[in-house]
Amino acid sequence: MLEFCLVGGGFIGPLHAANIAAHPGARLAWVVDLDHAAANALAAKHGARATNDLDAALADPAVGAVMICTPPRTHAAIIERAARSGKAVFCEKPVDLDMQRVDACARTLASTGTPFFVAFNRRFDPTHRALFDALRAGEIGRPEMLVLSSRDPEISPPDYVAAMPYGIFYDTMIHDFDMVRWLLADEPVEVVARTACMLDAAENPHRDPDTAMVMLTMASGALVHVNSSFRAVYGYDQRIEAFGAKGMLISRNQQPTTLERYGTSGIRRDPLLRFFIERYAESYRRELDDFVRAMGEKRAPSITLDDGRRALLIAEAAVASAKSGKPVPIG
Amino acid sequence: MLEFCLVGGGFIGPLHAANIAAHPGARLAWVVDLDHAAANALAAKHGARATNDLDAALADPAVGAVMICTPPRTHAAIIERAARSGKAVFCEKPVDLDMQRVDACARTLASTGTPFFVAFNRRFDPTHRALFDALRAGEIGRPEMLVLSSRDPEISPPDYVAAMPYGIFYDTMIHDFDMVRWLLADEPVEVVARTACMLDAAENPHRDPDTAMVMLTMASGALVHVNSSFRAVYGYDQRIEAFGAKGMLISRNQQPTTLERYGTSGIRRDPLLRFFIERYAESYRRELDDFVRAMGEKRAPSITLDDGRRALLIAEAAVASAKSGKPVPIG
Amino acid sequence: MLEFCLVGGGFIGPLHAANIAAHPGARLAWVVDLDHAAANALAAKHGARATNDLDAALADPAVGAVMICTPPRTHAAIIERAARSGKAVFCEKPVDLDMQRVDACARTLASTGTPFFVAFNRRFDPTHRALFDALRAGEIGRPEMLVLSSRDPEISPPDYVAAMPYGIFYDTMIHDFDMVRWLLADEPVEVVARTACMLDAAENPHRDPDTAMVMLTMASGALVHVNSSFRAVYGYDQRIEAFGAKGMLISRNQQPTTLERYGTSGIRRDPLLRFFIERYAESYRRELDDFVRAMGEKRAPSITLDDGRRALLIAEAAVASAKSGKPVPIG
Amino acid sequence: MLEFCLVGGGFIGPLHAANIAAHPGARLAWVVDLDHAAANALAAKHGARATNDLDAALADPAVGAVMICTPPRTHAAIIERAARSGKAVFCEKPVDLDMQRVDACARTLASTGTPFFVAFNRRFDPTHRALFDALRAGEIGRPEMLVLSSRDPEISPPDYVAAMPYGIFYDTMIHDFDMVRWLLADEPVEVVARTACMLDAAENPHRDPDTAMVMLTMASGALVHVNSSFRAVYGYDQRIEAFGAKGMLISRNQQPTTLERYGTSGIRRDPLLRFFIERYAESYRRELDDFVRAMGEKRAPSITLDDGRRALLIAEAAVASAKSGKPVPIG
């Protein structure tokens, strides 16, 4: 039984807490949050203890792993404290937006021998995973082109946007950059990016890019396209298409029901699942299971800090290309 | 080059005339219609001769085949005149609604050695044909159940309905009865039918059945369901599903375009193709081609008068079951 | 918090136990099973107590509800014992296969004022429910035809089949009969049924019907078709199609992933979800939630013993029709 | 009745000839080809006259229009001869690959007042046209991103490839560049292109690019992605996706039949229509109809030489970007 100390009880925290509670090999032992009420409520629901003092929780020898669900700027510090306490770390992406800080974390994790997992949850989506398996099995031969559509139903609140300029690369497409590396088992050597502000000023008052296209060239020569928007009114649009010498694989969108409605104006199906919580519900369960199993089997978690670092490198290069207008080499 | 005398220039006549004109091995020589204007217009368009005297056209030795597109009650007489003139016959279904009349035609055709084709056009639809081919190839093993949906977008005009009581069996499902026999290479031994008048009195003033379900038991033991309606507001609904020991085959509906429209209320595609002229355009071309080839190769046409007769027998039994409420044996 | 005594720890029991454990308003207090090991294992997993003495569990005043997951022939006796103990009852279908026994249960439940729920789980499937909602909202106007396909991937083991002759009606289509009543808010007045043994003797040694078609006529005049098979090799085939004056609604099948594979031989998607546990996972969660809420709100559960009784009446009539070959009136 | 002189009886010529023959307002009067046998055969089939002397045909005062189906390098000269003869011109794309030659043609057409149509047939595909209509009707608001997939089933023969280096832009994507301009009613201001040789040396001995991705920035700020390959083993892959403020429109691929095959390994549908002749059969008919109507109504044809010129400009810029690696401004 792996006991977790969950840090950060807001937003994605309750989702992870519920998954820990439901997992046969995991237990939620602590909830750490500066907001006492939030910590208490979440802890009470799952029979855990609440605190606003991370050190108190880290001092509990029963705790085997720290799950970090706090805002990104706090991740690195918590990673380092957890590592020094000898706890394994399950960290929401990104590790940090500052590459030097990421590298410092890497050194701490290495010197302490801390198992570390960065939660690129999409790798555990059943359909994306089936696409990955088909690629690995050689179903379409050598992959030649990859096309990803990655569109949110709406833009984040203005203060969230303000806190992370070029969030369309750092926060959204970073998932796609990880998918590209993982699916192709290949690294990009160049990126060209273009952005636009398509939302009106009321929706996007900071005029941070809300629409973007990226073209990546991989070391193998494979070509990759990614597009993103912060306003897909029909739902959370998440598609991946891999084209190769022997065929094509498409991970299609998902809908809440399979109902078809036939009428004089045509045939209508549901809009897409609305947000990532519903769309990737299963992948959140499976990434936790993978981490718990890795700990039980004494093996390294399947997504490393270096994976987080490399996705961030691509995002940085995409921002540089969007700003300069030029292709930017990577690595 | 097979020269045709087309009898009946209204309704389905112009469609057949255009297909003859476009066919490399066929030519439209005569258009026969009591309505001079109609005959002249159609003939002029295709470089044929017009007449209201069938005998005059039948006397033309260049004519090799008669295509019968007149109302059903006139078919038998024209078949017999064509047969006695030594012309091959391509006849719209049904041969006749009176079984004794059909049998008389059969005798005439036999004694004169006349090639005869009854136009169950659906056998030539590319998707239905692909389903047939897959069945014959054993893709789903022995067929065990067949489910057919056969729904018209709207009811025929009142006088048309009045002229053929129980037209839902005699005019519409007769196509499905033929499909059942053809697809399964098997004969029904029993039918149970139920009908309803679901349209309101303004649409269906004669209160002839506009909605029907039929269950057939085949000699092999296979079970068959057919449903029909005269008011499918979303278009011409034509589906066939074959279930067997090794799988299932579905001939799905068809739409004018493949456009998908994504919006806040969901994903919308076109309604179905609106009527049989569009839906079965290709099958009309292919049935003609099959007939022309059969004549060129001196072989019998691929759908016989006996096929027409047997479909009619099933329709008669379905009417008897709908009236009595009881299962009715066939054959 | 509603505390449950679960009776029957095999087969569907663990599924219900896990759903109770995950439900915020429910708790698993007891597991009752004659098999000590099974009871102990299931109880231990969820922190409940195990016993093989139903009375001991019923004596626990904390227990508010009994969940019955035992074989069908034991249901009635447990219902009556639970009712006399003052516990609410959540019972897997069927109540009993003997109508007199069902009626006796009804009297006991009435005299004791026991809340009772029969678990026709399909009513809680999100897509079927969306179809129901659309019907109620009048999206397709008056329903005129209903077509249900209800096919299992494989036949049950021989002893299970032997224990319930005509299980294709009593065990499988009984779900569909309930769906018909619920969706149409209407009662059937007649049924015609036909069956076949299509599986080979190795798979179906008792030669109990493994394939069936049913036609129902509803009091409103609506026509209903149901087909069923015990060997759909492509997965658990569960479709409902409602046709009405203004359109059509289709509850389509479901698949494990949305992956599409394009190759020279065509485009391939997953087979259907394999069995009812996966296919109806969400409906099992939702039916429990509905029951727990009903108890919390002091309202009657949403599926009554009379619903169970009426579905059984239809199944009995279908068996009678299949045996006699004749249409059989209902009610 | 518009009488045509068709120049070039090979490849696409017979398709256009058959469409002219089938069109009620058009007639094929001449077939001009240096290959006597080809000209004779095609002319005989449609009751036209054959010649290898273009001037002879142009001297026929009955001829109203010249249809140019010869190899691209001959287009400009024939356009000019037709223009000077006072005939309208229907020309297969491209006008020419040399921009100065195109401009010279433009001057000749202007000075002679010659009606001219360049056959970007895809504009007349029913589904692409429905997407266009939906965009114009404002269904998705302002278009923000356009994604086009344009993949051939196989590479052209080596000598064809050798005759047109960078044919992936000049011959294939030029259609997409026209679609982008037409659909968005907007002009690109910049292009970035990347190419690869993914086919093996046996298939692509000249190592001309067989795989390409392009990113266009439009004057409006809209972002466009186009990808192409010369080896889509599953068929001719032709998709367009328009994303906007209010939704998304997708022109999906098309298949020969709608058959679905369910088996243990999943659900299989047909591969895509194999080649452009089948896929765009209807658009070829409709572009001819549009041209014939324009002539009858004395209006300018709906696709102009300037459209051909602008698509070529984009292709040239894409080649420049692929060669230099840099973004290239357009116009």
CSV table of N, CA, C and O in Angstrom, one decimal, chain A residues 108-191:
chain,number,residue,atom,x,y,z
A,108,THR,N,19.1,17.5,-8.0
A,108,THR,CA,18.7,17.0,-6.7
A,108,THR,C,18.1,15.6,-6.7
A,108,THR,O,18.4,14.8,-5.9
A,109,LEU,N,17.2,15.4,-7.7
A,109,LEU,CA,16.6,14.1,-7.8
A,109,LEU,C,17.7,13.0,-8.1
A,109,LEU,O,17.6,11.9,-7.5
A,110,ALA,N,18.7,13.4,-8.9
A,110,ALA,CA,19.8,12.4,-9.2
A,110,ALA,C,20.6,12.1,-7.9
A,110,ALA,O,20.8,10.9,-7.6
A,111,SER,N,20.9,13.1,-7.2
A,111,SER,CA,21.8,12.9,-6.0
A,111,SER,C,21.1,12.2,-4.9
A,111,SER,O,21.7,11.5,-4.1
A,112,THR,N,19.8,12.4,-4.8
A,112,THR,CA,19.0,11.7,-3.8
A,112,THR,C,18.4,10.4,-4.2
A,112,THR,O,17.9,9.7,-3.4
A,113,GLY,N,18.6,10.1,-5.5
A,113,GLY,CA,18.0,8.8,-6.0
A,113,GLY,C,16.5,8.8,-5.9
A,113,GLY,O,15.9,7.7,-5.7
A,114,THR,N,15.9,9.9,-6.1
A,114,THR,CA,14.4,10.0,-5.9
A,114,THR,C,13.6,9.5,-7.1
A,114,THR,O,13.9,10.1,-8.2
A,115,PRO,N,12.7,8.6,-7.0
A,115,PRO,CA,11.8,8.2,-8.1
A,115,PRO,C,11.0,9.4,-8.4
A,115,PRO,O,10.4,10.1,-7.5
A,116,PHE,N,10.9,9.8,-9.7
A,116,PHE,CA,10.1,11.0,-10.1
A,116,PHE,C,9.3,10.7,-11.3
A,116,PHE,O,9.7,10.1,-12.3
A,117,PHE,N,8.1,11.3,-11.3
A,117,PHE,CA,7.1,11.0,-12.4
A,117,PHE,C,6.5,12.4,-12.7
A,117,PHE,O,5.9,13.0,-11.9
A,118,VAL,N,6.5,12.8,-14.0
A,118,VAL,CA,5.9,14.0,-14.4
A,118,VAL,C,4.6,13.6,-15.2
A,118,VAL,O,4.7,12.8,-16.1
A,119,ALA,N,3.5,14.2,-14.8
A,119,ALA,CA,2.2,13.6,-15.1
A,119,ALA,C,1.7,14.1,-16.5
A,119,ALA,O,0.8,14.9,-16.6
A,120,PHE,N,2.3,13.7,-17.5
A,120,PHE,CA,1.8,13.9,-18.9
A,120,PHE,C,0.7,12.8,-19.1
A,120,PHE,O,0.9,11.8,-19.7
A,121,ASN,N,-0.5,13.2,-18.6
A,121,ASN,CA,-1.6,12.2,-18.5
A,121,ASN,C,-2.0,11.6,-19.8
A,121,ASN,O,-2.5,10.5,-19.9
A,122,ARG,N,-1.8,12.4,-20.9
A,122,ARG,CA,-2.4,11.9,-22.2
A,122,ARG,C,-1.7,10.6,-22.6
A,122,ARG,O,-2.3,9.9,-23.4
A,123,ARG,N,-0.5,10.4,-22.2
A,123,ARG,CA,0.1,9.1,-22.6
A,123,ARG,C,-0.7,7.9,-22.1
A,123,ARG,O,-0.5,6.8,-22.6
A,124,PHE,N,-1.6,8.1,-21.1
A,124,PHE,CA,-2.3,7.0,-20.6
A,124,PHE,C,-3.8,6.9,-21.1
A,124,PHE,O,-4.5,6.1,-20.7
A,125,ASP,N,-4.1,7.9,-22.0
A,125,ASP,CA,-5.5,7.8,-22.6
A,125,ASP,C,-5.6,6.5,-23.4
A,125,ASP,O,-4.7,6.2,-24.2
A,126,PRO,N,-6.6,5.7,-23.2
A,126,PRO,CA,-6.7,4.4,-23.9
A,126,PRO,C,-6.6,4.5,-25.4
A,126,PRO,O,-5.9,3.6,-26.0
A,127,THR,N,-7.2,5.5,-26.0
A,127,THR,CA,-7.1,5.6,-27.5
A,127,THR,C,-5.7,6.1,-27.9
A,127,THR,O,-5.1,5.5,-28.9
A,128,HIS,N,-5.2,7.1,-27.3
A,128,HIS,CA,-3.8,7.5,-27.7
A,128,HIS,C,-2.8,6.3,-27.4
A,128,HIS,O,-1.9,6.1,-28.2
A,129,ARG,N,-3.0,5.6,-26.4
A,129,ARG,CA,-2.2,4.5,-26.1
A,129,ARG,C,-2.3,3.4,-27.2
A,129,ARG,O,-1.3,2.7,-27.6
A,130,ALA,N,-3.5,3.2,-27.6
A,130,ALA,CA,-3.7,2.2,-28.7
A,130,ALA,C,-3.0,2.6,-30.0
A,130,ALA,O,-2.5,1.8,-30.7
A,131,LEU,N,-3.0,3.9,-30.2
A,131,LEU,CA,-2.3,4.5,-31.4
A,131,LEU,C,-0.8,4.2,-31.2
A,131,LEU,O,-0.1,3.8,-32.1
A,132,PHE,N,-0.3,4.5,-30.0
A,132,PHE,CA,1.1,4.3,-29.7
A,132,PHE,C,1.5,2.8,-29.9
A,132,PHE,O,2.5,2.5,-30.6
A,133,ASP,N,0.6,1.9,-29.4
A,133,ASP,CA,0.9,0.5,-29.5
A,133,ASP,C,0.9,0.1,-31.0
A,133,ASP,O,1.7,-0.8,-31.4
A,134,ALA,N,0.0,0.6,-31.8
A,134,ALA,CA,-0.1,0.3,-33.2
A,134,ALA,C,1.2,0.8,-33.9
A,134,ALA,O,1.7,0.1,-34.8
A,135,LEU,N,1.6,2.0,-33.6
A,135,LEU,CA,2.9,2.5,-34.1
A,135,LEU,C,4.0,1.6,-33.8
A,135,LEU,O,4.8,1.2,-34.7
A,136,ARG,N,4.1,1.2,-32.5
A,136,ARG,CA,5.3,0.4,-32.1
A,136,ARG,C,5.2,-1.0,-32.8
A,136,ARG,O,6.2,-1.6,-33.1
A,137,ALA,N,4.0,-1.5,-33.0
A,137,ALA,CA,3.8,-2.8,-33.7
A,137,ALA,C,4.1,-2.7,-35.2
A,137,ALA,O,4.0,-3.7,-35.9
A,138,GLY,N,4.3,-1.5,-35.7
A,138,GLY,CA,4.7,-1.4,-37.1
A,138,GLY,C,3.5,-1.4,-38.0
A,138,GLY,O,3.6,-1.6,-39.2
A,139,GLU,N,2.3,-1.1,-37.4
A,139,GLU,CA,1.1,-1.2,-38.3
A,139,GLU,C,1.1,-0.3,-39.5
A,139,GLU,O,0.6,-0.6,-40.5
A,140,ILE,N,1.7,0.9,-39.3
A,140,ILE,CA,1.7,1.8,-40.5
A,140,ILE,C,3.2,2.0,-41.0
A,140,ILE,O,3.5,3.0,-41.7
A,141,GLY,N,4.1,1.1,-40.6
A,141,GLY,CA,5.4,1.2,-41.0
A,141,GLY,C,6.1,2.5,-40.4
A,141,GLY,O,5.7,2.9,-39.3
A,142,ARG,N,7.1,3.0,-41.1
A,142,ARG,CA,7.8,4.2,-40.5
A,142,ARG,C,6.8,5.4,-40.5
A,142,ARG,O,6.2,5.7,-41.5
A,143,PRO,N,6.7,6.1,-39.4
A,143,PRO,CA,5.8,7.3,-39.4
A,143,PRO,C,6.5,8.4,-40.2
A,143,PRO,O,7.7,8.7,-40.0
A,144,GLU,N,5.7,9.1,-41.0
A,144,GLU,CA,6.2,10.1,-41.9
A,144,GLU,C,5.6,11.5,-41.5
A,144,GLU,O,6.3,12.5,-41.7
A,145,MET,N,4.4,11.5,-41.1
A,145,MET,CA,3.8,12.8,-40.7
A,145,MET,C,2.9,12.5,-39.5
A,145,MET,O,2.3,11.5,-39.3
A,146,LEU,N,2.8,13.6,-38.6
A,146,LEU,CA,2.0,13.5,-37.4
A,146,LEU,C,1.2,14.8,-37.4
A,146,LEU,O,1.8,15.9,-37.6
A,147,VAL,N,-0.1,14.7,-37.2
A,147,VAL,CA,-0.9,15.9,-37.2
A,147,VAL,C,-1.7,15.9,-35.9
A,147,VAL,O,-2.5,15.0,-35.7
A,148,LEU,N,-1.5,16.9,-35.1
A,148,LEU,CA,-2.2,17.0,-33.8
A,148,LEU,C,-3.1,18.2,-33.7
A,148,LEU,O,-2.7,19.3,-34.0
A,149,SER,N,-4.4,18.0,-33.3
A,149,SER,CA,-5.3,19.1,-33.0
A,149,SER,C,-5.5,19.1,-31.5
A,149,SER,O,-5.9,18.1,-30.9
A,150,SER,N,-5.3,20.3,-30.9
A,150,SER,CA,-5.3,20.4,-29.4
A,150,SER,C,-6.0,21.7,-29.1
A,150,SER,O,-5.3,22.7,-29.0
A,151,ARG,N,-7.3,21.6,-28.9
A,151,ARG,CA,-8.1,22.9,-28.7
A,151,ARG,C,-8.9,22.8,-27.5
A,151,ARG,O,-9.7,21.9,-27.3
A,152,ASP,N,-8.8,23.9,-26.7
A,152,ASP,CA,-9.6,24.0,-25.5
A,152,ASP,C,-10.9,24.6,-25.8
A,152,ASP,O,-11.1,25.4,-26.7
A,153,PRO,N,-11.9,24.3,-25.0
A,153,PRO,CA,-13.2,24.9,-25.2
A,153,PRO,C,-13.3,26.4,-24.9
A,153,PRO,O,-14.1,27.1,-25.5
A,154,GLU,N,-12.5,26.8,-24.0
A,154,GLU,CA,-12.5,28.2,-23.7
A,154,GLU,C,-11.1,28.6,-23.1
A,154,GLU,O,-10.4,27.8,-22.6
A,155,ILE,N,-10.9,29.9,-23.1
A,155,ILE,CA,-9.6,30.5,-22.5
A,155,ILE,C,-9.7,30.5,-21.0
A,155,ILE,O,-10.8,30.6,-20.4
A,156,SER,N,-8.5,30.4,-20.4
A,156,SER,CA,-8.5,30.4,-18.9
A,156,SER,C,-8.8,31.8,-18.4
A,156,SER,O,-8.8,32.8,-19.2
A,157,PRO,N,-9.1,32.0,-17.1
A,157,PRO,CA,-9.4,33.3,-16.6
A,157,PRO,C,-8.2,34.3,-16.8
A,157,PRO,O,-7.0,33.8,-16.9
A,158,PRO,N,-8.5,35.6,-17.0
A,158,PRO,CA,-7.4,36.5,-17.3
A,158,PRO,C,-6.2,36.5,-16.4
A,158,PRO,O,-5.0,36.6,-16.8
A,159,ASP,N,-6.4,36.3,-15.1
A,159,ASP,CA,-5.2,36.3,-14.2
A,159,ASP,C,-4.3,35.0,-14.4
A,159,ASP,O,-3.1,35.1,-14.3
A,160,TYR,N,-5.0,33.9,-14.8
A,160,TYR,CA,-4.2,32.7,-15.1
A,160,TYR,C,-3.4,33.0,-16.4
A,160,TYR,O,-2.3,32.6,-16.5
A,161,VAL,N,-4.1,33.6,-17.4
A,161,VAL,CA,-3.4,33.9,-18.6
A,161,VAL,C,-2.2,34.8,-18.4
A,161,VAL,O,-1.1,34.7,-18.9
A,162,ALA,N,-2.4,35.9,-17.5
A,162,ALA,CA,-1.4,36.9,-17.3
A,162,ALA,C,-0.2,36.2,-16.6
A,162,ALA,O,0.9,36.7,-16.8
A,163,ALA,N,-0.5,35.2,-15.8
A,163,ALA,CA,0.6,34.6,-15.0
A,163,ALA,C,1.6,33.7,-15.9
A,163,ALA,O,2.6,33.4,-15.4
A,164,MET,N,1.1,33.4,-17.1
A,164,MET,CA,2.0,32.5,-17.9
A,164,MET,C,1.9,33.0,-19.4
A,164,MET,O,1.1,32.4,-20.2
A,165,PRO,N,2.6,34.0,-19.8
A,165,PRO,CA,2.6,34.5,-21.2
A,165,PRO,C,2.9,33.3,-22.1
A,165,PRO,O,3.8,32.5,-21.7
A,166,TYR,N,2.4,33.3,-23.3
A,166,TYR,CA,2.5,32.2,-24.2
A,166,TYR,C,2.1,30.9,-23.6
A,166,TYR,O,2.7,29.8,-23.9
A,167,GLY,N,1.1,30.9,-22.8
A,167,GLY,CA,0.6,29.7,-22.2
A,167,GLY,C,0.1,28.7,-23.3
A,167,GLY,O,0.1,27.5,-23.0
A,168,ILE,N,-0.2,29.2,-24.5
A,168,ILE,CA,-0.7,28.2,-25.5
A,168,ILE,C,0.4,27.2,-25.8
A,168,ILE,O,0.2,26.1,-26.2
A,169,PHE,N,1.7,27.7,-25.7
A,169,PHE,CA,2.8,26.7,-25.8
A,169,PHE,C,3.2,26.1,-24.5
A,169,PHE,O,3.4,24.9,-24.4
A,170,TYR,N,3.3,26.9,-23.5
A,170,TYR,CA,3.9,26.4,-22.2
A,170,TYR,C,2.9,25.5,-21.4
A,170,TYR,O,3.3,24.6,-20.6
A,171,ASP,N,1.6,25.8,-21.6
A,171,ASP,CA,0.6,25.1,-20.8
A,171,ASP,C,-0.2,24.1,-21.6
A,171,ASP,O,-0.6,23.0,-21.1
A,172,THR,N,-0.5,24.4,-22.9
A,172,THR,CA,-1.4,23.5,-23.7
A,172,THR,C,-0.6,22.6,-24.6
A,172,THR,O,-0.6,21.4,-24.5
A,173,MET,N,0.1,23.3,-25.6
A,173,MET,CA,0.9,22.5,-26.6
A,173,MET,C,2.0,21.6,-25.9
A,173,MET,O,2.5,20.7,-26.6
A,174,ILE,N,2.4,22.0,-24.7
A,174,ILE,CA,3.5,21.2,-24.1
A,174,ILE,C,3.0,19.7,-24.0
A,174,ILE,O,3.9,18.8,-24.1
A,175,HIS,N,1.7,19.5,-23.8
A,175,HIS,CA,1.2,18.1,-23.8
A,175,HIS,C,1.5,17.5,-25.2
A,175,HIS,O,1.8,16.3,-25.3
A,176,ASP,N,1.2,18.3,-26.2
A,176,ASP,CA,1.4,17.7,-27.6
A,176,ASP,C,2.8,17.5,-27.9
A,176,ASP,O,3.2,16.5,-28.6
A,177,PHE,N,3.7,18.4,-27.4
A,177,PHE,CA,5.1,18.2,-27.7
A,177,PHE,C,5.6,16.9,-27.0
A,177,PHE,O,6.4,16.1,-27.6
A,178,ASP,N,5.0,16.6,-25.8
A,178,ASP,CA,5.4,15.4,-25.2
A,178,ASP,C,4.8,14.2,-26.0
A,178,ASP,O,5.5,13.2,-26.2
A,179,MET,N,3.6,14.3,-26.5
A,179,MET,CA,3.0,13.2,-27.3
A,179,MET,C,3.9,13.0,-28.5
A,179,MET,O,4.1,11.8,-28.9
A,180,VAL,N,4.3,14.0,-29.2
A,180,VAL,CA,5.1,13.9,-30.4
A,180,VAL,C,6.4,13.0,-30.1
A,180,VAL,O,6.7,12.1,-30.8
A,181,ARG,N,7.1,13.4,-29.0
A,181,ARG,CA,8.3,12.7,-28.7
A,181,ARG,C,8.0,11.2,-28.3
A,181,ARG,O,8.7,10.3,-28.7
A,182,TRP,N,7.0,11.1,-27.6
A,182,TRP,CA,6.6,9.7,-27.1
A,182,TRP,C,6.1,8.8,-28.2
A,182,TRP,O,6.6,7.7,-28.4
A,183,LEU,N,5.2,9.4,-29.1
A,183,LEU,CA,4.7,8.5,-30.1
A,183,LEU,C,5.7,8.2,-31.2
A,183,LEU,O,5.8,7.0,-31.6
A,184,LEU,N,6.6,9.1,-31.5
A,184,LEU,CA,7.5,8.9,-32.6
A,184,LEU,C,8.8,8.3,-32.1
A,184,LEU,O,9.7,7.8,-32.8
A,185,ALA,N,9.1,8.3,-30.7
A,185,ALA,CA,10.3,7.9,-30.2
A,185,ALA,C,11.5,8.6,-30.9
A,185,ALA,O,12.4,8.0,-31.4
A,186,ASP,N,11.3,9.9,-31.0
A,186,ASP,CA,12.2,10.7,-31.9
A,186,ASP,C,12.2,12.1,-31.3
A,186,ASP,O,11.3,12.5,-30.6
A,187,GLU,N,13.2,12.9,-31.7
A,187,GLU,CA,13.3,14.2,-31.1
A,187,GLU,C,13.2,15.3,-32.3
A,187,GLU,O,13.7,15.0,-33.4
A,188,PRO,N,12.6,16.4,-32.0
A,188,PRO,CA,12.5,17.5,-33.0
A,188,PRO,C,13.9,18.2,-33.1
A,188,PRO,O,14.6,18.3,-32.1
A,189,VAL,N,14.2,18.6,-34.3
A,189,VAL,CA,15.4,19.4,-34.6
A,189,VAL,C,15.2,20.8,-34.9
A,189,VAL,O,16.1,21.6,-34.9
A,190,GLU,N,13.9,21.1,-35.2
A,190,GLU,CA,13.6,22.5,-35.6
A,190,GLU,C,12.1,22.7,-35.4
A,190,GLU,O,11.3,21.8,-35.6
A,191,VAL,N,11.7,24.0,-35.1
A,191,VAL,CA,10.3,24.3,-34.9
A,191,VAL,C,10.1,25.7,-35.6
A,191,VAL,O,11.0,26.5,-35.6
